[in-house]
Amino acid sequence: MPDALLNNRDARRLFLHRHQLLCRETGSGKGADLSGVLTDLGFVQVDSVNTLARAHDFILWSRRSRYQPEALNKLIASERNAFEHWTHDAAIIPMQFFPMWRLKFARDEARMKQRWSSWRRDGWASQFDEILSHVEKHGPTTSSDVRGDTPASSGGWWNWHPSKTALEFLWRSGRLAISHREGFRKFYDLTERVIPEPFQHSQMHEAEIIDWAMSASMDRLGFATHGELAAFFDIATREEAKQWCIEAKAAGRLVEIDVEMADGTLRRCYSTEALLNSVSDLPEPSSRVRILSPFDPALRDRARAEKLFGFYYRIEIFVPAPKRQYGYYVFPVMQGDRLIGRIDAKREDKKLVITAFWPEQNIKMGKNRIAALQTELERIASFLKLTELSYLPDWLRN
């Protein structure tokens, strides 16, 4: 039986290893290798902010520096090895998980019917048949094709044109699927024309799906509370996750342990004997400095990251400029198994402009660490096909 205490160093390393961030990378970043990365992560979040690169591209590049966005487009639109839907937010998900998403389709549909009727523009529910007929007849369809981009009297996603709301509802409830994207523009098609047949027809009972979601979440987190397990894929409720943990522990599938946080406090979590036994075989962390997407799966749960790494991080996009502590869209920076700071960097024409880097407290920025950070910035510039790095005066905020 493994020790009932997981120290902070081992906890960080186990967690990062499950997220493919601990050791040096290998792999082509395309085809089967890329599909394997996506499966190991469970999903990658999609986000529209493009200061450097789209979130999903940056997440995958952080694990495979040979990755190019065309490889993911091919995986989704041509090979049909992934689909786009929701976890906690919009995400790209391995295709083999599609049968498990049927429970999420049903639950999302019930929630949308209850909530959207009270705060969306009227008329969207009457659009379903018309939109489905249009998609069936014309094939992949955008929101503008069904008048979904017609300006409303006031802006905001809550005031979408009814046809766009209907289109989104049909996608979230599983009757439509995203066929492909052009830039950030989504094309919807009938689910049966997007999802390969074996995954369309596979059926699982609710209890089986919840068991899969909890087990798969634990495998990717390494250790977790029941709330963290529920939040990972956002399929099971917290109450279902709590009950699953109780039953799994009673059956010997889970153990309870104390996990040491960055401040020395202990947090009671669940894990498995196999995961805990793997700690002794974990490789030493790479010395590479990694600049991560703010939406990286390792940082998605801000509270968990703060407890585990002692790293407080929030995106300040919606904070008025004079009140921002750091910047509009600042990237977390990791080295080895530690989060060492954050950086304000953006793409301007063919230049990568570095405005500021703020090291965390007690992080010394010696020559080797500065060189490693600059090497990572050069890698990013190469990934983005930029020709110049530009450092503003006093960019290093020691």
Tab-separated table of C-alpha atoms in Angstrom:
chain	number	residue	atom	x	y	z
A	1	MET	CA	0.000	0.000	0.000
A	2	PRO	CA	1.518	3.406	-0.950
A	3	ASP	CA	2.109	6.045	1.711
A	4	ALA	CA	-0.986	8.001	2.677
A	5	LEU	CA	0.929	11.269	2.185
A	6	LEU	CA	1.949	12.676	-1.197
A	7	ASN	CA	4.493	15.449	-0.741
A	8	ASN	CA	4.230	18.622	-2.794
A	9	ARG	CA	7.186	17.877	-5.053
A	10	ASP	CA	5.831	14.451	-5.991
A	11	ALA	CA	2.274	15.804	-6.334
A	12	ARG	CA	3.408	18.487	-8.800
A	13	ARG	CA	5.385	15.994	-10.825
A	14	LEU	CA	2.632	13.397	-10.935
A	15	PHE	CA	0.109	16.013	-12.059
A	16	LEU	CA	2.402	17.480	-14.725
A	17	HIS	CA	3.345	14.032	-16.003
A	18	ARG	CA	-0.331	13.209	-16.513
A	19	HIS	CA	-0.554	16.443	-18.550
A	20	GLN	CA	2.557	15.728	-20.650
A	21	LEU	CA	4.463	18.689	-19.246
A	22	LEU	CA	7.106	17.009	-17.120
A	23	CYS	CA	9.731	15.633	-19.456
A	24	ARG	CA	11.193	16.251	-22.870
A	25	GLU	CA	8.802	15.739	-25.730
A	26	THR	CA	8.997	13.237	-28.543
A	27	GLY	CA	6.664	12.859	-31.471
A	28	SER	CA	5.666	14.441	-34.739
A	29	GLY	CA	2.692	16.464	-33.507
A	30	LYS	CA	0.452	15.136	-36.248
A	31	GLY	CA	-1.637	12.098	-37.168
A	32	ALA	CA	-1.636	9.279	-34.636
A	33	ASP	CA	0.836	11.086	-32.395
A	34	LEU	CA	-1.375	14.175	-32.190
A	35	SER	CA	-4.441	12.010	-31.604
A	36	GLY	CA	-2.579	10.358	-28.743
A	37	VAL	CA	-1.728	13.706	-27.159
A	38	LEU	CA	-5.359	14.802	-27.365
A	39	THR	CA	-6.520	11.512	-25.829
A	40	ASP	CA	-3.969	11.740	-23.009
A	41	LEU	CA	-5.082	15.290	-22.190
A	42	GLY	CA	-8.788	14.462	-22.524
A	43	PHE	CA	-9.592	17.676	-24.393
A	44	VAL	CA	-8.117	21.025	-25.392
A	45	GLN	CA	-10.084	24.226	-24.864
A	46	VAL	CA	-11.036	26.453	-27.786
A	47	ASP	CA	-10.877	30.200	-27.261
A	48	SER	CA	-11.137	33.154	-29.614
A	49	VAL	CA	-8.333	35.311	-28.165
A	50	ASN	CA	-5.419	35.323	-30.586
A	51	THR	CA	-2.697	37.449	-28.973
A	52	LEU	CA	-0.097	34.876	-30.002
A	53	ALA	CA	-1.982	31.784	-31.163
A	54	ARG	CA	-5.371	30.188	-30.546
A	55	ALA	CA	-5.569	28.416	-27.196
A	56	HIS	CA	-5.944	24.907	-28.668
A	57	ASP	CA	-2.942	25.385	-30.953
A	58	PHE	CA	-0.777	26.779	-28.169
A	59	ILE	CA	-1.740	23.938	-25.805
A	60	LEU	CA	-0.769	21.292	-28.351
A	61	TRP	CA	2.410	23.102	-29.397
A	62	SER	CA	3.484	23.199	-25.722
A	63	ARG	CA	3.588	19.377	-25.852
A	64	ARG	CA	4.847	18.971	-29.413
A	65	SER	CA	7.035	21.759	-30.789
A	66	ARG	CA	6.742	20.265	-34.291
A	67	TYR	CA	2.970	20.711	-34.184
A	68	GLN	CA	1.280	22.906	-36.798
A	69	PRO	CA	-2.411	23.978	-36.745
A	70	GLU	CA	-3.077	22.221	-40.062
A	71	ALA	CA	-2.547	18.897	-38.291
A	72	LEU	CA	-5.440	19.520	-35.908
A	73	ASN	CA	-7.685	20.756	-38.709
A	74	LYS	CA	-6.966	17.516	-40.547
A	75	LEU	CA	-7.626	15.444	-37.426
A	76	ILE	CA	-11.066	17.029	-37.041
A	77	ALA	CA	-12.306	17.810	-40.567
A	78	SER	CA	-10.713	15.028	-42.652
A	79	GLU	CA	-9.754	12.118	-40.436
A	80	ARG	CA	-12.710	12.631	-38.056
A	81	ASN	CA	-10.601	11.573	-35.072
A	82	ALA	CA	-11.868	14.452	-32.911
A	83	PHE	CA	-15.031	16.483	-32.504
A	84	GLU	CA	-15.853	19.857	-31.023
A	85	HIS	CA	-18.223	20.252	-28.116
A	86	TRP	CA	-18.254	21.361	-24.472
A	87	THR	CA	-16.519	20.283	-21.309
A	88	HIS	CA	-16.491	23.251	-18.929
A	89	ASP	CA	-16.248	25.364	-22.091
A	90	ALA	CA	-15.930	24.837	-25.849
A	91	ALA	CA	-13.304	22.166	-26.479
A	92	ILE	CA	-11.862	19.702	-28.981
A	93	ILE	CA	-12.433	16.158	-27.765
A	94	PRO	CA	-11.189	12.727	-28.948
A	95	MET	CA	-13.754	11.071	-31.219
A	96	GLN	CA	-13.776	7.865	-29.185
A	97	PHE	CA	-15.351	9.858	-26.340
A	98	PHE	CA	-18.411	10.748	-28.417
A	99	PRO	CA	-20.658	7.983	-26.990
A	100	MET	CA	-19.988	9.314	-23.485
A	101	TRP	CA	-21.099	12.780	-24.553
A	102	ARG	CA	-24.660	11.590	-25.148
A	103	LEU	CA	-25.362	12.112	-21.447
A	104	LYS	CA	-23.994	15.660	-21.692
A	105	PHE	CA	-26.170	16.334	-24.765
A	106	ALA	CA	-29.278	15.299	-22.840
A	107	ARG	CA	-28.385	17.228	-19.707
A	108	ASP	CA	-27.352	20.348	-21.612
A	109	GLU	CA	-30.609	20.231	-23.560
A	110	ALA	CA	-32.643	20.162	-20.353
A	111	ARG	CA	-30.622	23.046	-18.870
A	112	MET	CA	-30.881	25.154	-22.013
A	113	LYS	CA	-34.638	24.687	-22.268
A	114	GLN	CA	-34.999	25.830	-18.687
A	115	ARG	CA	-32.593	28.783	-18.743
A	116	TRP	CA	-32.578	30.107	-22.288
A	117	SER	CA	-36.337	30.572	-22.427
A	118	SER	CA	-36.102	33.309	-19.802
A	119	TRP	CA	-33.113	35.314	-21.067
A	120	ARG	CA	-32.684	34.700	-24.799
A	121	ARG	CA	-34.544	36.614	-27.487
A	122	ASP	CA	-37.964	35.091	-28.198
A	123	GLY	CA	-38.580	32.827	-31.162
A	124	TRP	CA	-35.508	30.612	-31.146
A	125	ALA	CA	-37.319	27.373	-30.264
A	126	SER	CA	-39.557	27.695	-33.326
A	127	GLN	CA	-36.506	27.712	-35.627
A	128	PHE	CA	-35.426	24.082	-35.119
A	129	ASP	CA	-37.215	22.412	-38.034
A	130	GLU	CA	-36.331	25.200	-40.445
A	131	ILE	CA	-32.638	25.096	-39.526
A	132	LEU	CA	-32.420	21.304	-39.616
A	133	SER	CA	-34.111	21.329	-43.035
A	134	HIS	CA	-31.682	23.996	-44.283
A	135	VAL	CA	-28.644	22.044	-43.063
A	136	GLU	CA	-29.952	18.768	-44.500
A	137	LYS	CA	-30.487	20.397	-47.891
A	138	HIS	CA	-27.445	22.682	-48.112
A	139	GLY	CA	-24.817	20.922	-46.031
A	140	PRO	CA	-22.326	22.658	-43.703
A	141	THR	CA	-23.938	25.875	-42.509
A	142	THR	CA	-22.725	28.952	-40.625
A	143	SER	CA	-24.745	31.231	-38.395
A	144	SER	CA	-24.768	33.890	-41.121
A	145	ASP	CA	-26.387	31.397	-43.513
A	146	VAL	CA	-29.410	31.262	-41.204
A	147	ARG	CA	-29.375	34.988	-40.379
A	148	GLY	CA	-27.630	34.301	-37.097
A	149	ASP	CA	-25.201	37.173	-37.533
A	150	THR	CA	-27.894	39.788	-38.164
A	151	PRO	CA	-27.145	42.631	-35.715
A	152	ALA	CA	-29.514	42.852	-32.782
A	153	SER	CA	-30.732	46.050	-31.169
A	154	SER	CA	-28.010	45.681	-28.577
A	155	GLY	CA	-24.838	43.603	-28.575
A	156	GLY	CA	-23.943	40.512	-26.561
A	157	TRP	CA	-24.248	36.747	-26.824
A	158	TRP	CA	-27.449	36.898	-24.752
A	159	ASN	CA	-29.068	38.861	-27.585
A	160	TRP	CA	-28.230	36.578	-30.500
A	161	HIS	CA	-30.632	36.401	-33.406
A	162	PRO	CA	-33.144	33.585	-32.632
A	163	SER	CA	-31.778	31.474	-35.488
A	164	LYS	CA	-28.257	31.597	-34.052
A	165	THR	CA	-29.598	30.611	-30.644
A	166	ALA	CA	-31.445	27.704	-32.290
A	167	LEU	CA	-28.288	26.669	-34.163
A	168	GLU	CA	-26.290	26.691	-30.932
A	169	PHE	CA	-29.021	24.722	-29.139
A	170	LEU	CA	-29.080	22.050	-31.843
A	171	TRP	CA	-25.299	21.709	-31.610
A	172	ARG	CA	-25.139	21.634	-27.819
A	173	SER	CA	-27.935	19.034	-27.694
A	174	GLY	CA	-26.163	16.786	-30.205
A	175	ARG	CA	-28.413	17.056	-33.262
A	176	LEU	CA	-25.839	19.080	-35.159
A	177	ALA	CA	-22.070	18.774	-35.087
A	178	ILE	CA	-19.292	21.109	-36.144
A	179	SER	CA	-18.065	19.862	-39.480
A	180	HIS	CA	-15.039	22.176	-39.729
A	181	ARG	CA	-13.874	25.724	-39.217
A	182	GLU	CA	-12.564	28.363	-41.539
A	183	GLY	CA	-10.516	30.630	-39.366
A	184	PHE	CA	-12.708	30.877	-36.305
A	185	ARG	CA	-15.952	30.500	-38.238
A	186	LYS	CA	-17.885	27.330	-37.389
A	187	PHE	CA	-19.672	25.199	-39.979
A	188	TYR	CA	-22.484	22.998	-38.637
A	189	ASP	CA	-23.782	19.818	-40.273
A	190	LEU	CA	-26.088	16.978	-39.319
A	191	THR	CA	-24.439	14.852	-36.668
A	192	GLU	CA	-24.838	11.676	-38.737
A	193	ARG	CA	-22.807	13.285	-41.547
A	194	VAL	CA	-19.950	14.295	-39.222
A	195	ILE	CA	-19.561	11.565	-36.605
A	196	PRO	CA	-18.301	8.197	-37.921
A	197	GLU	CA	-20.888	5.434	-37.731
A	198	PRO	CA	-19.249	3.238	-35.054
A	199	PHE	CA	-19.374	6.136	-32.584
A	200	GLN	CA	-22.883	7.213	-33.581
A	201	HIS	CA	-24.399	3.855	-32.773
A	202	SER	CA	-22.465	3.040	-29.609
A	203	GLN	CA	-24.760	3.270	-26.578
A	204	MET	CA	-23.856	3.378	-22.884
A	205	HIS	CA	-26.010	3.489	-19.775
A	206	GLU	CA	-25.885	6.605	-17.587
A	207	ALA	CA	-24.068	4.772	-14.790
A	208	GLU	CA	-21.436	3.513	-17.250
A	209	ILE	CA	-20.832	7.027	-18.560
A	210	ILE	CA	-20.448	8.461	-15.069
A	211	ASP	CA	-18.051	5.657	-14.126
A	212	TRP	CA	-16.013	6.345	-17.267
A	213	ALA	CA	-15.991	10.128	-16.669
A	214	MET	CA	-14.780	9.738	-13.095
A	215	SER	CA	-12.148	7.116	-13.902
A	216	ALA	CA	-10.870	9.036	-16.932
A	217	SER	CA	-10.697	12.272	-14.942
A	218	MET	CA	-8.726	10.607	-12.149
A	219	ASP	CA	-6.315	9.142	-14.670
A	220	ARG	CA	-5.578	12.635	-16.008
A	221	LEU	CA	-5.428	14.437	-12.669
A	222	GLY	CA	-3.422	11.882	-10.697
A	223	PHE	CA	-5.230	12.795	-7.470
A	224	ALA	CA	-8.345	14.852	-6.893
A	225	THR	CA	-11.307	15.734	-4.732
A	226	HIS	CA	-14.740	14.609	-5.900
A	227	GLY	CA	-15.460	18.199	-6.994
A	228	GLU	CA	-12.344	18.301	-9.166
A	229	LEU	CA	-13.303	14.998	-10.764
A	230	ALA	CA	-16.792	16.288	-11.561
A	231	ALA	CA	-15.442	19.538	-13.027
A	232	PHE	CA	-12.877	17.940	-15.335
A	233	PHE	CA	-15.229	16.803	-18.117
A	234	ASP	CA	-18.320	18.427	-16.570
A	235	ILE	CA	-20.459	15.377	-17.322
A	236	ALA	CA	-21.309	14.118	-13.822
A	237	THR	CA	-22.722	16.317	-11.077
A	238	ARG	CA	-20.783	16.947	-7.866
A	239	GLU	CA	-23.238	14.753	-5.977
A	240	GLU	CA	-22.782	11.915	-8.500
A	241	ALA	CA	-19.009	12.307	-8.251
A	242	LYS	CA	-19.150	12.211	-4.455
A	243	GLN	CA	-21.213	9.026	-4.472
A	244	TRP	CA	-18.942	7.445	-7.085
A	245	CYS	CA	-15.881	8.141	-4.935
A	246	ILE	CA	-17.513	6.598	-1.867
A	247	GLU	CA	-18.432	3.450	-3.794
A	248	ALA	CA	-15.098	3.231	-5.622
A	249	LYS	CA	-13.207	3.510	-2.337
A	250	ALA	CA	-15.384	0.818	-0.762
A	251	ALA	CA	-14.651	-1.437	-3.751
A	252	GLY	CA	-10.892	-0.842	-3.442
A	253	ARG	CA	-10.636	1.147	-6.666
A	254	LEU	CA	-9.696	4.382	-4.882
A	255	VAL	CA	-7.636	5.270	-1.841
A	256	GLU	CA	-7.761	8.439	0.245
A	257	ILE	CA	-4.511	10.322	0.768
A	258	ASP	CA	-3.236	13.625	2.103
A	259	VAL	CA	-1.613	15.784	-0.557
A	260	GLU	CA	0.806	18.498	0.500
A	261	MET	CA	0.045	21.886	-0.996
A	262	ALA	CA	2.612	24.576	-1.861
A	263	ASP	CA	2.096	26.295	1.511
A	264	GLY	CA	2.631	23.071	3.470
A	265	THR	CA	-1.010	22.430	4.290
A	266	LEU	CA	-2.504	19.018	3.628
A	267	ARG	CA	-5.503	18.438	1.401
A	268	ARG	CA	-7.515	15.225	1.499
A	269	CYS	CA	-7.848	13.719	-1.979
A	270	TYR	CA	-8.581	10.479	-3.752
A	271	SER	CA	-6.143	8.597	-5.946
A	272	THR	CA	-5.413	5.020	-7.016
A	273	GLU	CA	-2.694	2.647	-5.926
A	274	ALA	CA	-1.452	2.398	-9.511
A	275	LEU	CA	-1.068	6.167	-9.820
A	276	LEU	CA	0.686	6.455	-6.468
A	277	ASN	CA	3.002	3.544	-7.240
A	278	SER	CA	3.996	5.306	-10.470
A	279	VAL	CA	5.493	8.245	-8.551
A	280	SER	CA	8.773	6.444	-7.863
A	281	ASP	CA	9.274	5.921	-11.605
A	282	LEU	CA	8.561	9.477	-12.711
A	283	PRO	CA	11.336	11.003	-14.836
A	284	GLU	CA	13.229	14.072	-13.717
A	285	PRO	CA	11.594	17.225	-15.084
A	286	SER	CA	12.954	18.860	-18.190
A	287	SER	CA	14.824	22.131	-17.649
A	288	ARG	CA	12.948	23.654	-20.593
A	289	VAL	CA	11.104	26.883	-19.926
A	290	ARG	CA	7.548	26.574	-21.254
A	291	ILE	CA	5.233	29.476	-21.950
A	292	LEU	CA	1.714	28.111	-21.491
A	293	SER	CA	-1.698	29.119	-22.725
A	294	PRO	CA	-3.873	30.680	-20.018
A	295	PHE	CA	-6.335	27.917	-20.948
A	296	ASP	CA	-3.843	25.059	-20.628
A	297	PRO	CA	-5.528	22.006	-19.057
A	298	ALA	CA	-2.903	22.048	-16.296
A	299	LEU	CA	-4.036	25.549	-15.277
A	300	ARG	CA	-7.736	25.447	-16.177
A	301	ASP	CA	-8.644	24.866	-12.525
A	302	ARG	CA	-7.169	28.101	-11.139
A	303	ALA	CA	-7.864	27.167	-7.508
A	304	ARG	CA	-6.111	23.799	-7.863
A	305	ALA	CA	-3.092	25.403	-9.563
A	306	GLU	CA	-2.843	28.006	-6.822
A	307	LYS	CA	-2.938	25.401	-4.069
A	308	LEU	CA	-0.540	23.001	-5.778
A	309	PHE	CA	1.992	25.455	-7.229
A	310	GLY	CA	1.435	28.558	-5.093
A	311	PHE	CA	0.708	30.432	-8.316
A	312	TYR	CA	-2.154	32.947	-8.313
A	313	TYR	CA	-3.294	33.629	-11.870
A	314	ARG	CA	-6.245	35.425	-13.418
A	315	ILE	CA	-6.876	36.719	-16.938
A	316	GLU	CA	-7.275	40.504	-16.880
A	317	ILE	CA	-9.008	40.989	-20.247
A	318	PHE	CA	-12.129	42.371	-18.589
A	319	VAL	CA	-10.245	44.438	-16.000
A	320	PRO	CA	-10.005	48.145	-16.954
A	321	ALA	CA	-6.443	48.877	-18.130
A	322	PRO	CA	-5.538	51.219	-15.226
A	323	LYS	CA	-6.538	48.518	-12.715
A	324	ARG	CA	-4.614	45.618	-14.270
A	325	GLN	CA	-1.837	44.196	-12.152
A	326	TYR	CA	-0.005	42.697	-15.131
A	327	GLY	CA	-1.606	42.987	-18.558
A	328	TYR	CA	-4.464	42.267	-20.964
A	329	TYR	CA	-3.487	38.661	-21.712
A	330	VAL	CA	-0.469	37.433	-19.783
A	331	PHE	CA	0.964	33.932	-20.213
A	332	PRO	CA	2.034	31.672	-17.321
A	333	VAL	CA	5.647	30.491	-17.504
A	334	MET	CA	6.816	27.097	-16.247
A	335	GLN	CA	10.245	25.567	-15.799
A	336	GLY	CA	10.666	22.004	-14.667
A	337	ASP	CA	7.906	21.384	-12.138
A	338	ARG	CA	7.502	25.006	-11.024
A	339	LEU	CA	5.579	28.009	-12.303
A	340	ILE	CA	8.277	30.665	-12.342
A	341	GLY	CA	6.443	33.761	-13.585
A	342	ARG	CA	4.251	35.326	-16.233
A	343	ILE	CA	4.988	37.119	-19.447
A	344	ASP	CA	3.269	39.775	-21.540
A	345	ALA	CA	4.056	38.950	-25.158
A	346	LYS	CA	2.130	39.536	-28.366
A	347	ARG	CA	2.367	39.200	-32.119
A	348	GLU	CA	2.679	42.435	-34.101
A	349	ASP	CA	2.985	41.953	-37.860
A	350	LYS	CA	6.093	39.779	-38.213
A	351	LYS	CA	7.466	40.601	-34.772
A	352	LEU	CA	7.116	38.908	-31.388
A	353	VAL	CA	7.014	41.790	-28.913
A	354	ILE	CA	7.916	41.090	-25.287
A	355	THR	CA	6.583	43.810	-23.018
A	356	ALA	CA	7.381	42.359	-19.596
A	357	PHE	CA	8.289	39.242	-17.661
A	358	TRP	CA	7.468	39.095	-13.958
A	359	PRO	CA	9.261	36.315	-12.045
A	360	GLU	CA	7.523	34.793	-9.062
A	361	GLN	CA	8.777	35.618	-5.617
A	362	ASN	CA	11.982	33.710	-4.747
A	363	ILE	CA	12.700	32.977	-8.435
A	364	LYS	CA	16.168	34.203	-9.367
A	365	MET	CA	16.622	35.215	-12.973
A	366	GLY	CA	20.239	34.260	-13.566
A	367	LYS	CA	21.924	33.999	-16.953
A	368	ASN	CA	20.896	30.396	-17.586
A	369	ARG	CA	17.230	30.959	-16.770
A	370	ILE	CA	17.068	34.132	-18.877
A	371	ALA	CA	18.697	32.247	-21.752
A	372	ALA	CA	16.188	29.392	-21.372
A	373	LEU	CA	13.294	31.881	-21.430
A	374	GLN	CA	14.676	33.559	-24.543
A	375	THR	CA	15.117	30.169	-26.218
A	376	GLU	CA	11.432	29.437	-25.612
A	377	LEU	CA	10.497	32.793	-27.113
A	378	GLU	CA	12.581	31.941	-30.172
A	379	ARG	CA	10.712	28.623	-30.454
A	380	ILE	CA	7.398	30.486	-30.299
A	381	ALA	CA	8.528	32.941	-32.970
A	382	SER	CA	9.445	30.013	-35.202
A	383	PHE	CA	6.077	28.330	-34.562
A	384	LEU	CA	4.258	31.546	-35.493
A	385	LYS	CA	6.569	32.141	-38.497
A	386	LEU	CA	7.694	35.482	-37.105
A	387	THR	CA	11.008	36.944	-38.170
A	388	GLU	CA	11.960	39.170	-35.248
A	389	LEU	CA	11.905	39.317	-31.454
A	390	SER	CA	11.531	42.756	-29.920
A	391	TYR	CA	12.173	43.280	-26.198
A	392	LEU	CA	10.874	46.528	-24.752
A	393	PRO	CA	13.134	48.425	-22.341
A	394	ASP	CA	12.993	47.089	-18.773
A	395	TRP	CA	11.073	43.997	-19.925
A	396	LEU	CA	12.691	41.893	-17.189
A	397	ARG	CA	10.929	42.974	-14.008
A	398	ASN	CA	13.265	41.585	-11.344
